[in-house]
Amino acid sequence: MARSRDKPFAKATETVRIEDVAKLAGVAPITVSRALQNPGKVRESTRLKVAEAVKKTGYVANPFASNLRSGSSNIISFFVSDLRNPHFSNAMQGSADALEGSAYKLMMSQIGYSEEVEAEALNSVLPMRPAALVFTGLVQSTATRARLRDQNIPVMEMWDFTPDPIDMLVGFSNYEGGRMMGQHFGKCGYKHIAYVGRSQGRGAQRLQGFQEALLNTGASVERIFPMEGGRSLADGKKALGDLLEQFPDVDAVFFGTDTLAVGAIFECRTRGINLPEDLAIAGFGDLEVSGQLSTPLTTIHVASYEMGYEAGKILRNRLEGRDGEVTNATKLFPVTLMARITA
Amino acid sequence: MARSRDKPFAKATETVRIEDVAKLAGVAPITVSRALQNPGKVRESTRLKVAEAVKKTGYVANPFASNLRSGSSNIISFFVSDLRNPHFSNAMQGSADALEGSAYKLMMSQIGYSEEVEAEALNSVLPMRPAALVFTGLVQSTATRARLRDQNIPVMEMWDFTPDPIDMLVGFSNYEGGRMMGQHFGKCGYKHIAYVGRSQGRGAQRLQGFQEALLNTGASVERIFPMEGGRSLADGKKALGDLLEQFPDVDAVFFGTDTLAVGAIFECRTRGINLPEDLAIAGFGDLEVSGQLSTPLTTIHVASYEMGYEAGKILRNRLEGRDGEVTNATKLFPVTLMARITA
DNA sequence: TTGAAAGCGCTAACAA
DNA sequence: TTGTTAGCGCTTTCAA
């Protein structure tokens, strides 16, 4: 039964509904639905009739109606801590590119860096029955992990590695990155080595790999300067000053992030400290600027855009039912030592 | 009429519906709806009863059902050309922060740099009846502009300035930024001035302001090197090499973006060119790195995060009906000359 | 201030 | 392969 079009209902006359298309094509609404969603279940000639009617009317399905009825949506919810971190915005852009042209829409939710916000964000997103969830990071709270495992919804974690992902994972090993840098420092023969950066989470893993590799070469990390909040180049500059003051003997520093390391390099240049003769500096992450400096930074390369793209591709295969044999995809991206000039 | 819970319907038992809350609170479903959406239209004691029932059941409204019925959604659709441009990711983060805690969800759509993609993206978003649209840039196609003006949907444009926005606008004047830099170059007394950057769109406006201001001081832009695609530091390095080769007399360059300018600075350092004695360099945008270099870049500051935040706030006021007297808000952000070292 | 009835536009389930 | 019927969960409309 058609809604009467002469009633002054909100913009009713402008909205093309499936029924309008059906009438024009001379079929039932459900046939239009099938022709659009499952073309295989409809005779080719019917599909063409429908396609023409769709074109003529400019019909686009009302996503709320389909979602309400089918109980599932085409929304992929992206949980990000901070888009100002280029690694995360690169990853998100990568996923967006991989999903380009698909039926899926990207929704962004903030999780900051707290478990509570994470849980709240999830609560507000789940009622939308998203087609998938993407986390730029591992899901922190074990309660949330358990909850997500129960729900039957595809989950992509990124950016870290764990043997026990909720579902899919595209990540890299922070431990391995740290280890490579430790090996490199060992080979270079530095004697008074410092670490500056986070002592929690990913930072802890980088540090652990770094320390273990150094021990194997007979060296060690003499001083650790924990810095939980350092996210700016200015923080890196300041960190270098503090370091030199508190540890004048230092001959090599491993910074937990490139941002800190690059800031430190600028500070060195201001102070007339030569790299790597006077001091060796290394970072982690390989920002664009790191490789372009006149004294390019030695660091660990992390392919953020590519990881985002890969995550989007895997998700897309899974959602579009082309996963073939792969179901519980875990992809470990290799981490690369970029031994450039500074260390 | 309640759906019988014993039918093996998809996860029926897990979903709390408005009816469940209503029963528990001893009211009709519509009253629950009102208590949640229009608390003012319900007696306080009723509101409390409902609130308690909501808490007990953990009820969250199914957004598809509400949207389908009400014909409007709580989705704000963000159109971005490229999140790898830090100005845009900063702006998006700013808007996300401003909308934090509201009922609105951020959806991201790519528009690349083409009018066609822009129109397509819009087509796929409009059926979701978004609460508002945000464009990081002016909407390019005049057809699309007209179409959006017809629709009765709040539109926020950003990042540029036009006297004739579709609806709301938070932007800055590229012309004015260029003009300031032209004035500065004039004051400094440079004789052989070049511009390297886009000659279209925003770049053209920067260049125009730059040229006009220079003419007022009796100087002029001797050479223009159009570069439509340069988006990386490496492009800036290469641009500097080309510039010196094709225009050896140059004593000052204005780059259309900080990325190009910073790349050029690195190249200068490699080549032993002293800034600003041998060559003056200026950029546009004020990236984080620009101010932190050991020879900080002279540039035009653009407050991208703040603009995004402001756009989000204005939008929120409008959507939550707190716009007061302001309806067609246009906010012009000032642009600031950061006269640092390099020019 | 509260409620009953109806229906938003689509698709699952079943039937032909 | 196509169609009929019903109903997803909410909120609009209208009535009390």
XYZ file of C-alpha atoms (C1' of nucleotides) in Angstrom:
718
model
C 0.000 0.000 0.000
C 1.523 3.218 -1.148
C 1.727 6.215 1.085
C -0.481 8.846 -0.507
C 1.794 11.402 -2.067
C -0.556 14.326 -1.745
C -0.269 14.514 2.020
C 2.054 17.333 3.072
C 4.475 14.835 4.568
C 8.082 15.919 4.937
C 9.573 16.027 1.459
C 7.618 12.929 0.571
C 7.459 13.861 -3.061
C 11.213 14.002 -3.309
C 11.915 10.586 -1.903
C 12.008 7.683 -4.299
C 11.110 4.460 -2.575
C 11.611 0.904 -3.581
C 7.937 0.717 -4.419
C 8.256 3.427 -7.047
C 11.029 1.525 -8.729
C 9.066 -1.704 -8.512
C 6.034 -0.193 -10.202
C 8.100 1.293 -12.975
C 9.852 -2.011 -13.575
C 6.635 -3.969 -13.279
C 7.818 -6.223 -10.450
C 7.343 -6.564 -6.711
C 9.422 -4.484 -4.294
C 11.219 -7.537 -3.002
C 12.404 -8.265 -6.515
C 13.947 -4.828 -6.732
C 15.624 -5.491 -3.418
C 16.986 -8.780 -4.678
C 18.116 -7.353 -7.996
C 20.150 -4.817 -6.059
C 21.466 -6.924 -3.180
C 21.695 -10.411 -4.678
C 21.747 -10.033 -8.451
C 22.445 -13.756 -8.700
C 18.999 -14.604 -7.371
C 17.198 -12.816 -10.145
C 16.847 -13.518 -13.847
C 19.188 -11.402 -15.920
C 16.358 -9.803 -17.889
C 14.626 -8.844 -14.655
C 17.826 -7.398 -13.301
C 18.124 -5.200 -16.372
C 14.547 -3.981 -16.135
C 15.136 -3.060 -12.514
C 18.472 -1.440 -13.230
C 16.823 0.788 -15.789
C 14.040 1.797 -13.432
C 16.615 2.572 -10.763
C 18.511 4.749 -13.158
C 15.393 6.573 -14.285
C 14.198 7.304 -10.790
C 17.585 7.893 -9.189
C 16.628 5.468 -6.455
C 18.973 4.960 -3.525
C 17.913 2.581 -0.797
C 17.145 4.094 2.574
C 19.909 2.625 4.688
C 17.926 2.928 7.909
C 15.096 0.858 6.619
C 17.398 -1.866 5.302
C 19.486 -1.829 8.405
C 16.520 -1.974 10.706
C 15.026 -4.879 8.864
C 18.199 -6.822 8.209
C 19.777 -6.134 11.561
C 23.121 -5.242 10.078
C 24.687 -2.123 8.663
C 27.389 -1.138 6.241
C 29.213 0.963 8.775
C 32.782 0.213 9.687
C 33.640 1.864 12.930
C 37.170 3.127 13.319
C 38.448 3.670 16.850
C 41.348 6.088 16.984
C 43.189 7.572 19.910
C 44.393 10.725 18.171
C 44.397 11.673 14.523
C 47.150 14.185 15.151
C 49.530 11.278 15.376
C 50.460 10.870 11.712
C 50.787 7.116 12.078
C 47.101 6.892 12.876
C 45.841 9.340 10.286
C 47.978 7.551 7.700
C 46.533 4.222 8.738
C 42.995 5.556 8.573
C 43.600 7.031 5.151
C 45.009 3.672 4.059
C 41.894 1.856 5.192
C 39.674 4.460 3.564
C 41.541 3.930 0.296
C 41.208 0.165 0.541
C 37.473 0.470 1.118
C 36.992 3.018 -1.639
C 34.247 1.954 -3.994
C 32.831 -0.600 -1.598
C 29.475 -0.217 0.058
C 31.081 0.421 3.426
C 31.121 3.731 5.237
C 33.805 4.724 7.683
C 32.743 6.073 11.016
C 35.262 7.549 13.400
C 35.125 7.209 17.161
C 37.584 8.560 19.633
C 38.948 6.348 22.338
C 41.667 8.601 23.652
C 44.035 6.581 25.742
C 41.687 5.368 28.449
C 39.888 2.082 28.953
C 36.778 3.835 30.154
C 36.428 6.017 27.106
C 37.117 2.941 25.023
C 34.198 1.088 26.625
C 31.862 4.057 26.345
C 32.699 4.645 22.710
C 32.001 1.011 22.028
C 28.650 1.208 23.784
C 27.526 4.067 21.658
C 28.648 2.367 18.468
C 27.371 -1.169 18.952
C 23.691 -0.256 18.636
C 24.469 0.734 15.065
C 25.350 -2.903 14.477
C 28.492 -1.970 12.580
C 29.678 -4.379 9.927
C 33.110 -4.358 11.546
C 35.211 -2.612 14.160
C 38.737 -1.395 13.588
C 41.016 -0.422 16.448
C 44.262 1.409 15.842
C 45.876 -0.438 18.668
C 45.029 -3.494 20.685
C 41.857 -3.320 22.682
C 43.070 -2.530 26.157
C 40.541 -3.812 28.647
C 40.214 -7.556 29.017
C 36.512 -7.163 29.765
C 36.020 -5.430 26.443
C 38.086 -8.067 24.664
C 35.884 -10.792 26.077
C 32.747 -8.905 25.196
C 33.837 -8.423 21.607
C 34.747 -12.052 21.251
C 31.206 -12.940 22.298
C 29.576 -10.627 19.830
C 29.718 -12.096 16.409
C 31.197 -9.047 14.783
C 34.420 -8.816 12.784
C 37.107 -6.991 14.710
C 40.366 -5.724 13.299
C 43.129 -4.763 15.672
C 46.155 -2.930 14.450
C 49.475 -1.551 15.324
C 50.706 -4.031 17.857
C 51.232 -7.698 17.881
C 49.695 -10.248 20.164
C 49.466 -14.004 19.781
C 45.864 -13.741 20.894
C 43.954 -11.156 18.847
C 40.215 -10.817 19.260
C 39.712 -11.670 15.618
C 41.851 -10.163 12.850
C 45.124 -8.369 13.339
C 47.454 -6.329 11.183
C 50.389 -5.317 13.273
C 54.062 -5.352 13.847
C 56.289 -6.321 16.714
C 57.407 -3.456 18.886
C 59.645 -5.903 20.669
C 61.332 -6.909 17.426
C 61.852 -3.278 16.460
C 63.522 -2.602 19.771
C 65.625 -5.720 19.387
C 66.900 -4.634 15.982
C 67.901 -1.289 17.358
C 69.639 -2.958 20.292
C 71.610 -5.141 17.925
C 72.552 -2.122 15.868
C 73.685 -0.151 18.917
C 75.679 -3.170 20.029
C 77.444 -3.435 16.658
C 78.246 0.271 16.725
C 79.950 -0.261 20.066
C 78.279 2.460 22.080
C 79.215 2.346 25.742
C 76.873 4.686 27.597
C 73.425 4.056 26.330
C 70.155 5.713 27.354
C 66.503 5.113 26.556
C 64.034 7.992 26.567
C 60.356 7.309 26.056
C 57.313 5.530 27.346
C 57.905 2.824 29.883
C 54.369 1.489 29.447
C 52.584 -0.336 26.662
C 54.326 -0.266 23.316
C 57.218 1.670 24.784
C 57.850 -1.092 27.287
C 57.995 -3.666 24.510
C 60.427 -1.598 22.472
C 62.592 -1.103 25.511
C 62.522 -4.767 26.400
C 63.652 -5.853 22.936
C 66.300 -3.169 22.978
C 67.669 -4.256 26.338
C 67.726 -7.957 25.566
C 69.545 -7.461 22.275
C 72.091 -5.204 23.929
C 72.786 -7.724 26.652
C 73.582 -10.281 23.982
C 76.319 -8.023 22.709
C 77.695 -7.416 26.182
C 76.386 -3.866 26.391
C 73.454 -2.572 28.389
C 71.089 0.322 28.852
C 72.738 2.403 31.508
C 69.920 4.860 32.094
C 66.202 4.854 31.417
C 64.310 8.134 31.312
C 60.595 7.373 31.371
C 58.491 9.889 29.506
C 54.860 8.949 29.314
C 53.406 12.031 27.711
C 56.022 13.244 25.249
C 54.331 13.755 21.902
C 55.853 16.876 20.440
C 59.133 17.916 18.899
C 59.480 20.427 21.710
C 59.305 17.548 24.193
C 62.177 15.930 22.330
C 64.260 19.087 22.523
C 63.669 19.388 26.203
C 64.371 15.697 26.726
C 67.753 16.076 25.118
C 68.664 18.925 27.429
C 67.581 16.978 30.497
C 69.422 13.918 29.301
C 72.730 15.721 28.839
C 72.381 17.312 32.220
C 71.558 14.153 34.108
C 73.769 11.801 32.144
C 76.701 13.740 30.698
C 78.597 10.579 29.768
C 75.889 9.395 27.382
C 77.149 8.491 23.920
C 73.954 7.016 22.414
C 70.213 7.481 22.947
C 67.300 5.430 21.757
C 64.109 7.489 21.716
C 60.791 5.674 21.882
C 59.363 7.724 19.025
C 60.688 9.590 16.022
C 59.021 12.775 17.198
C 61.199 12.847 20.285
C 64.283 11.864 18.297
C 63.787 14.517 15.628
C 63.241 17.159 18.289
C 66.480 16.032 19.887
C 68.297 16.291 16.566
C 67.179 19.902 16.170
C 68.402 20.624 19.670
C 71.746 19.026 18.885
C 72.109 21.191 15.849
C 71.388 24.289 17.939
C 73.942 23.210 20.507
C 76.558 22.321 17.935
C 76.531 18.651 18.845
C 77.667 16.511 15.931
C 75.759 13.376 15.059
C 76.801 10.670 15.445
C 80.358 11.579 16.504
C 79.448 13.407 19.703
C 76.191 11.580 20.287
C 74.255 8.849 18.523
C 70.492 9.198 18.261
C 67.875 6.742 17.093
C 64.111 6.821 16.953
C 61.161 4.573 16.261
C 58.452 4.917 13.608
C 60.152 6.561 10.640
C 58.206 9.715 10.038
C 58.511 11.373 6.664
C 60.760 14.039 8.135
C 63.136 11.487 9.669
C 64.462 10.345 6.337
C 64.596 13.805 4.812
C 66.645 15.588 7.450
C 70.058 16.736 6.316
C 71.354 14.270 8.902
C 68.763 11.529 8.385
C 67.603 9.739 11.488
C 68.398 6.112 12.180
C 65.106 4.546 13.099
C 62.729 1.622 12.785
C 60.437 1.862 9.807
C 56.750 1.236 10.407
C 54.563 1.237 7.305
C 51.516 2.945 8.738
C 49.630 3.763 5.550
C 50.322 0.317 4.166
C 49.158 -1.357 7.343
C 45.940 0.611 7.242
C 45.485 -0.306 3.617
C 46.115 -3.972 4.295
C 43.693 -3.955 7.198
C 41.061 -2.400 4.970
C 41.687 -4.970 2.267
C 41.466 -7.943 4.606
C 38.306 -6.549 6.119
C 36.812 -5.984 2.719
C 37.555 -9.531 1.608
C 35.996 -10.872 4.735
C 32.909 -8.691 4.534
C 32.362 -9.230 0.850
C 32.758 -12.941 1.379
C 35.925 -13.370 -0.614
C 38.111 -14.513 2.217
C 38.657 -17.876 0.566
C 40.583 -20.070 2.949
C 41.656 -17.250 5.272
C 39.278 -16.579 8.110
C 41.150 -15.500 11.161
C 43.676 -13.375 9.335
C 46.657 -12.169 11.293
C 49.240 -10.268 9.368
C 52.546 -9.384 10.912
C 54.220 -6.540 9.089
C 57.981 -6.716 9.039
C 59.780 -3.987 10.830
C 62.878 -2.554 9.199
C 65.975 -0.989 10.608
C 66.749 2.208 8.739
C 70.413 2.643 9.590
C 70.976 6.136 8.296
C 73.329 8.717 9.709
C 72.582 9.530 13.301
C 73.405 6.186 14.888
C 2.498 -6.422 20.869
C 5.755 -7.891 22.082
C 7.845 -10.068 19.872
C 7.877 -13.472 21.539
C 11.304 -13.971 23.018
C 11.324 -17.732 22.687
C 11.529 -17.691 18.916
C 15.060 -18.397 17.763
C 15.322 -14.943 16.258
C 18.780 -13.471 15.790
C 20.110 -12.580 19.227
C 16.645 -11.459 20.240
C 17.285 -12.219 23.856
C 20.252 -9.919 23.995
C 18.560 -6.846 22.620
C 16.820 -4.537 25.044
C 14.020 -2.676 23.337
C 12.111 0.348 24.372
C 9.209 -1.884 25.257
C 11.258 -3.718 27.868
C 12.165 -0.464 29.520
C 8.570 0.710 29.358
C 7.295 -2.401 31.099
C 9.859 -2.146 33.833
C 9.026 1.494 34.402
C 5.315 0.864 34.192
C 4.701 3.294 31.337
C 4.085 3.188 27.599
C 6.963 2.973 25.139
C 6.270 6.430 23.853
C 6.755 7.810 27.327
C 10.188 6.240 27.492
C 10.967 7.801 24.157
C 9.870 11.189 25.397
C 11.716 10.884 28.690
C 14.878 10.266 26.691
C 14.463 12.696 23.806
C 12.376 15.508 25.308
C 12.732 15.298 29.091
C 10.841 18.553 29.348
C 7.663 16.967 28.077
C 7.495 14.448 30.864
C 6.827 14.773 34.574
C 10.024 14.711 36.577
C 8.958 11.682 38.601
C 8.227 9.791 35.391
C 11.575 10.780 33.994
C 13.283 9.345 37.034
C 11.376 6.065 36.854
C 12.357 5.728 33.230
C 15.953 6.689 33.876
C 16.208 3.946 36.446
C 14.712 1.355 34.149
C 17.115 2.415 31.419
C 20.013 2.009 33.767
C 18.866 -1.401 34.946
C 18.373 -2.756 31.464
C 21.290 -1.006 29.796
C 18.953 0.164 27.086
C 20.367 2.029 24.111
C 17.968 3.119 21.418
C 18.294 1.444 18.068
C 19.418 4.322 15.900
C 18.037 2.777 12.721
C 14.549 2.568 14.077
C 14.606 6.137 15.351
C 16.163 7.440 12.196
C 13.759 5.596 9.970
C 10.781 6.899 11.825
C 11.985 10.435 12.414
C 13.627 10.882 9.051
C 16.794 12.359 10.472
C 20.006 10.961 11.832
C 22.743 11.912 14.239
C 25.487 11.428 11.693
C 27.782 14.256 10.774
C 29.484 13.507 7.531
C 33.023 14.753 7.138
C 34.376 15.126 3.610
C 38.148 15.076 3.458
C 40.522 15.090 0.545
C 43.447 13.401 2.267
C 44.043 12.648 5.927
C 47.771 12.420 5.311
C 47.789 16.179 5.083
C 48.274 17.077 8.746
C 46.168 20.210 8.390
C 43.159 18.069 7.570
C 43.711 15.382 10.168
C 44.238 18.106 12.761
C 41.026 19.792 11.722
C 39.110 16.542 11.885
C 40.503 15.781 15.308
C 39.485 19.252 16.393
C 35.918 18.727 15.252
C 35.831 15.311 16.882
C 36.955 16.880 20.144
C 34.328 19.605 19.902
C 31.612 17.016 19.327
C 32.849 14.729 22.092
C 30.047 13.854 24.445
C 27.323 14.952 22.056
C 24.948 12.528 20.408
C 26.590 13.034 17.037
C 28.713 10.497 15.207
C 31.431 11.412 12.785
C 31.460 9.688 9.444
C 34.342 10.118 7.059
C 34.021 10.283 3.302
C 36.781 10.776 0.813
C 36.439 13.334 -1.889
C 39.973 13.327 -3.181
C 40.551 16.374 -5.301
C 37.944 15.818 -7.982
C 34.479 17.248 -8.487
C 33.159 13.937 -9.685
C 34.269 12.031 -6.621
C 32.860 14.855 -4.538
C 29.424 14.456 -6.138
C 29.488 10.671 -5.855
C 30.499 10.762 -2.227
C 27.679 13.134 -1.537
C 25.205 10.883 -3.303
C 26.123 7.954 -1.181
C 25.915 9.983 2.006
C 22.689 11.913 1.527
C 20.409 8.882 1.845
C 21.647 8.616 5.422
C 20.024 11.974 6.019
C 23.059 13.257 7.902
C 22.485 15.887 10.554
C 25.167 18.009 8.916
C 27.897 17.981 6.308
C 31.416 19.240 6.856
C 33.792 19.905 4.004
C 37.485 20.537 4.608
C 37.584 22.991 1.769
C 34.989 24.830 -0.245
C 32.637 22.693 -2.238
C 34.053 22.847 -5.727
C 31.287 22.245 -8.206
C 28.674 24.951 -8.568
C 26.040 22.322 -9.311
C 26.750 20.665 -5.982
C 26.703 24.018 -4.213
C 23.275 24.754 -5.620
C 22.031 21.308 -4.720
C 23.169 21.629 -1.140
C 21.594 25.028 -0.794
C 18.288 23.476 -1.833
C 18.490 20.648 0.635
C 17.655 21.899 4.047
C 20.729 20.456 5.689
C 23.382 22.305 7.675
C 26.622 22.561 5.738
C 29.962 23.630 7.143
C 32.706 24.614 4.767
C 36.230 25.095 5.990
C 39.685 26.134 5.136
C 39.087 28.811 2.581
C 37.190 32.006 2.569
C 34.401 33.021 0.271
C 31.851 35.795 0.643
C 29.223 33.330 -0.468
C 29.356 30.124 1.581
C 26.640 27.509 1.178
C 25.718 27.847 4.827
C 28.337 28.029 7.595
C 32.001 28.688 7.098
C 35.111 28.581 9.242
C 38.021 29.626 7.165
C 40.887 31.944 6.600
C 42.034 34.090 3.742
C 44.724 32.566 1.596
C 44.951 35.871 -0.198
C 45.622 37.708 3.053
C 48.295 35.210 4.041
C 50.050 35.717 0.746
C 49.726 39.455 1.106
C 51.376 39.424 4.523
C 54.261 37.466 3.177
C 54.598 39.835 0.238
C 54.743 42.777 2.604
C 57.369 41.026 4.677
C 59.496 40.203 1.639
C 59.168 43.804 0.553
C 60.358 45.100 3.894
C 63.297 42.746 3.866
C 64.326 44.230 0.544
C 64.728 41.057 -1.480
C 65.411 41.730 -5.143
C 65.074 38.428 -6.996
C 61.982 36.754 -5.741
C 60.473 33.424 -6.796
C 57.251 31.597 -6.004
C 57.122 27.802 -6.020
C 53.829 26.030 -5.524
C 50.341 25.512 -6.827
C 49.129 28.000 -9.368
C 45.529 26.814 -8.986
C 42.960 27.139 -6.220
C 44.346 28.155 -2.845
C 47.826 28.447 -4.290
C 46.613 31.012 -6.814
C 45.099 33.105 -4.030
C 48.280 33.025 -1.977
C 50.290 33.985 -5.004
C 47.952 36.809 -5.905
C 48.132 38.360 -2.434
C 51.875 37.922 -2.454
C 52.282 39.631 -5.814
C 50.012 42.552 -5.049
C 51.721 43.308 -1.759
C 55.123 43.145 -3.383
C 54.105 45.552 -6.118
C 53.101 48.047 -3.434
C 56.649 48.009 -2.149
C 58.108 48.391 -5.598
C 59.316 44.819 -5.817
C 57.865 41.951 -7.835
C 57.837 38.208 -8.289
C 60.456 37.619 -10.932
C 59.802 33.945 -11.521
C 56.894 31.621 -10.856
C 57.459 27.874 -10.750
C 54.090 26.158 -10.837
C 54.000 22.844 -8.970
C 50.576 21.320 -8.803
C 51.361 18.015 -7.185
C 54.166 18.692 -4.720
C 53.137 17.236 -1.381
C 56.287 15.756 0.090
C 59.493 17.004 1.652
C 61.353 15.279 -1.146
C 59.415 17.400 -3.645
C 60.639 20.460 -1.781
C 64.239 19.309 -1.955
C 63.994 18.704 -5.647
C 62.216 22.014 -6.161
C 65.077 23.853 -4.532
C 67.601 22.200 -6.824
C 65.545 23.045 -9.904
C 65.060 26.576 -8.712
C 68.760 27.258 -8.230
C 69.531 25.800 -11.595
C 66.901 27.740 -13.515
C 67.134 30.962 -11.543
C 70.639 31.298 -10.085
C 70.118 34.919 -9.139
C 67.257 34.148 -6.767
C 67.647 35.631 -3.295
C 64.223 34.796 -1.823
C 61.601 32.068 -2.376
C 58.044 31.845 -1.198
C 56.842 28.241 -1.175
C 53.116 27.579 -1.356
C 53.274 25.089 1.493
C 55.467 24.457 4.497
C 56.160 20.943 3.329
C 57.931 22.245 0.255
C 59.712 24.950 2.256
C 60.967 22.555 4.928
C 62.212 20.169 2.270
C 64.041 23.084 0.681
C 65.608 24.010 4.019
C 66.991 20.502 4.412
C 68.414 20.717 0.922
C 70.023 24.059 1.727
C 71.637 22.588 4.765
C 73.026 19.738 2.694
C 74.367 22.173 0.125
C 75.835 24.519 2.708
C 73.512 27.367 1.790
C 73.035 29.713 4.716
C 69.569 30.973 5.576
C 68.695 33.725 5.170
C 72.031 35.258 4.151
C 72.485 33.247 0.943
C 68.821 32.637 0.339
C 65.580 33.557 2.078
C 62.871 30.911 2.320
C 59.287 31.181 3.463
C 56.390 28.761 3.584
C 52.681 28.667 4.254
C 50.786 26.703 6.900
C 53.121 26.498 9.875
C 53.596 22.802 10.467
C 54.856 21.691 13.848
C 58.283 21.030 12.407
C 58.536 24.503 10.866
C 58.831 26.223 14.210
C 61.119 23.625 15.732
C 63.829 23.513 13.116
C 67.196 24.769 14.279
C 66.664 27.504 11.688
C 62.931 28.012 12.180
C 60.921 28.671 9.064
C 59.273 32.004 8.366
C 55.732 31.156 7.435
C 52.043 31.943 7.720
C 50.389 30.310 10.689
C 47.123 28.504 10.069
C 45.400 27.158 13.160
C 44.099 23.919 11.719
C 43.147 22.102 14.903
C 41.509 25.219 16.295
C 39.560 25.795 13.108
C 38.293 22.231 13.205
C 37.361 22.658 16.834
C 35.549 25.910 16.155
C 33.671 24.372 13.238
C 32.595 21.498 15.472
C 31.455 23.888 18.180
C 29.416 26.078 15.834
C 27.851 23.001 14.323
C 27.025 21.638 17.721
C 25.376 24.856 18.829
C 23.324 24.906 15.692
C 22.292 21.278 15.907
C 21.530 21.356 19.578
C 19.498 24.486 19.022
C 21.698 26.805 21.004
C 22.686 29.085 18.184
C 20.968 32.054 19.807
C 21.084 34.946 17.409
C 23.725 33.433 15.153
C 22.317 31.413 12.307
C 24.453 31.755 9.241
C 27.740 31.696 11.083
C 30.820 32.614 9.130
C 34.028 32.765 11.050
C 37.172 34.140 9.510
C 40.250 32.996 11.353
C 43.084 35.480 11.403
C 46.200 34.466 9.647
C 49.512 35.279 11.304
C 52.921 36.007 9.906
C 55.516 34.008 11.782
C 58.650 35.970 10.974
C 61.254 33.583 12.275
C 64.721 33.050 10.879
C 64.675 31.962 7.295
C 63.240 35.090 5.688
C 1.105 14.846 30.933
C 0.288 10.286 29.008
C -1.249 6.715 25.762
C -3.145 4.007 21.400
C -2.624 3.343 16.871
C -0.176 3.577 12.819
C 3.562 3.376 9.768
C 8.660 5.031 8.402
C 10.956 1.703 3.956
C 12.877 -2.140 3.705
C 13.835 -7.433 3.639
C 13.280 -12.251 6.170
C 10.404 -16.037 5.905
C 7.527 -18.589 3.614
C 4.650 -19.774 -0.383
C 3.790 -20.471 -5.166
C 12.532 -17.282 -10.160
C 9.055 -14.289 -8.191
C 5.561 -12.745 -4.925
C 2.805 -12.192 -0.383
C 2.847 -11.144 4.159
C 4.576 -9.524 8.146
C 7.353 -6.905 11.144
C 12.330 -4.792 12.377
C 11.947 -0.728 16.825
C 11.009 3.370 17.030
C 8.329 8.067 17.007
C 4.516 10.811 14.672
C -0.152 11.866 15.037
C -4.085 12.258 17.315
C -6.914 11.487 21.249
C -7.722 11.451 26.161
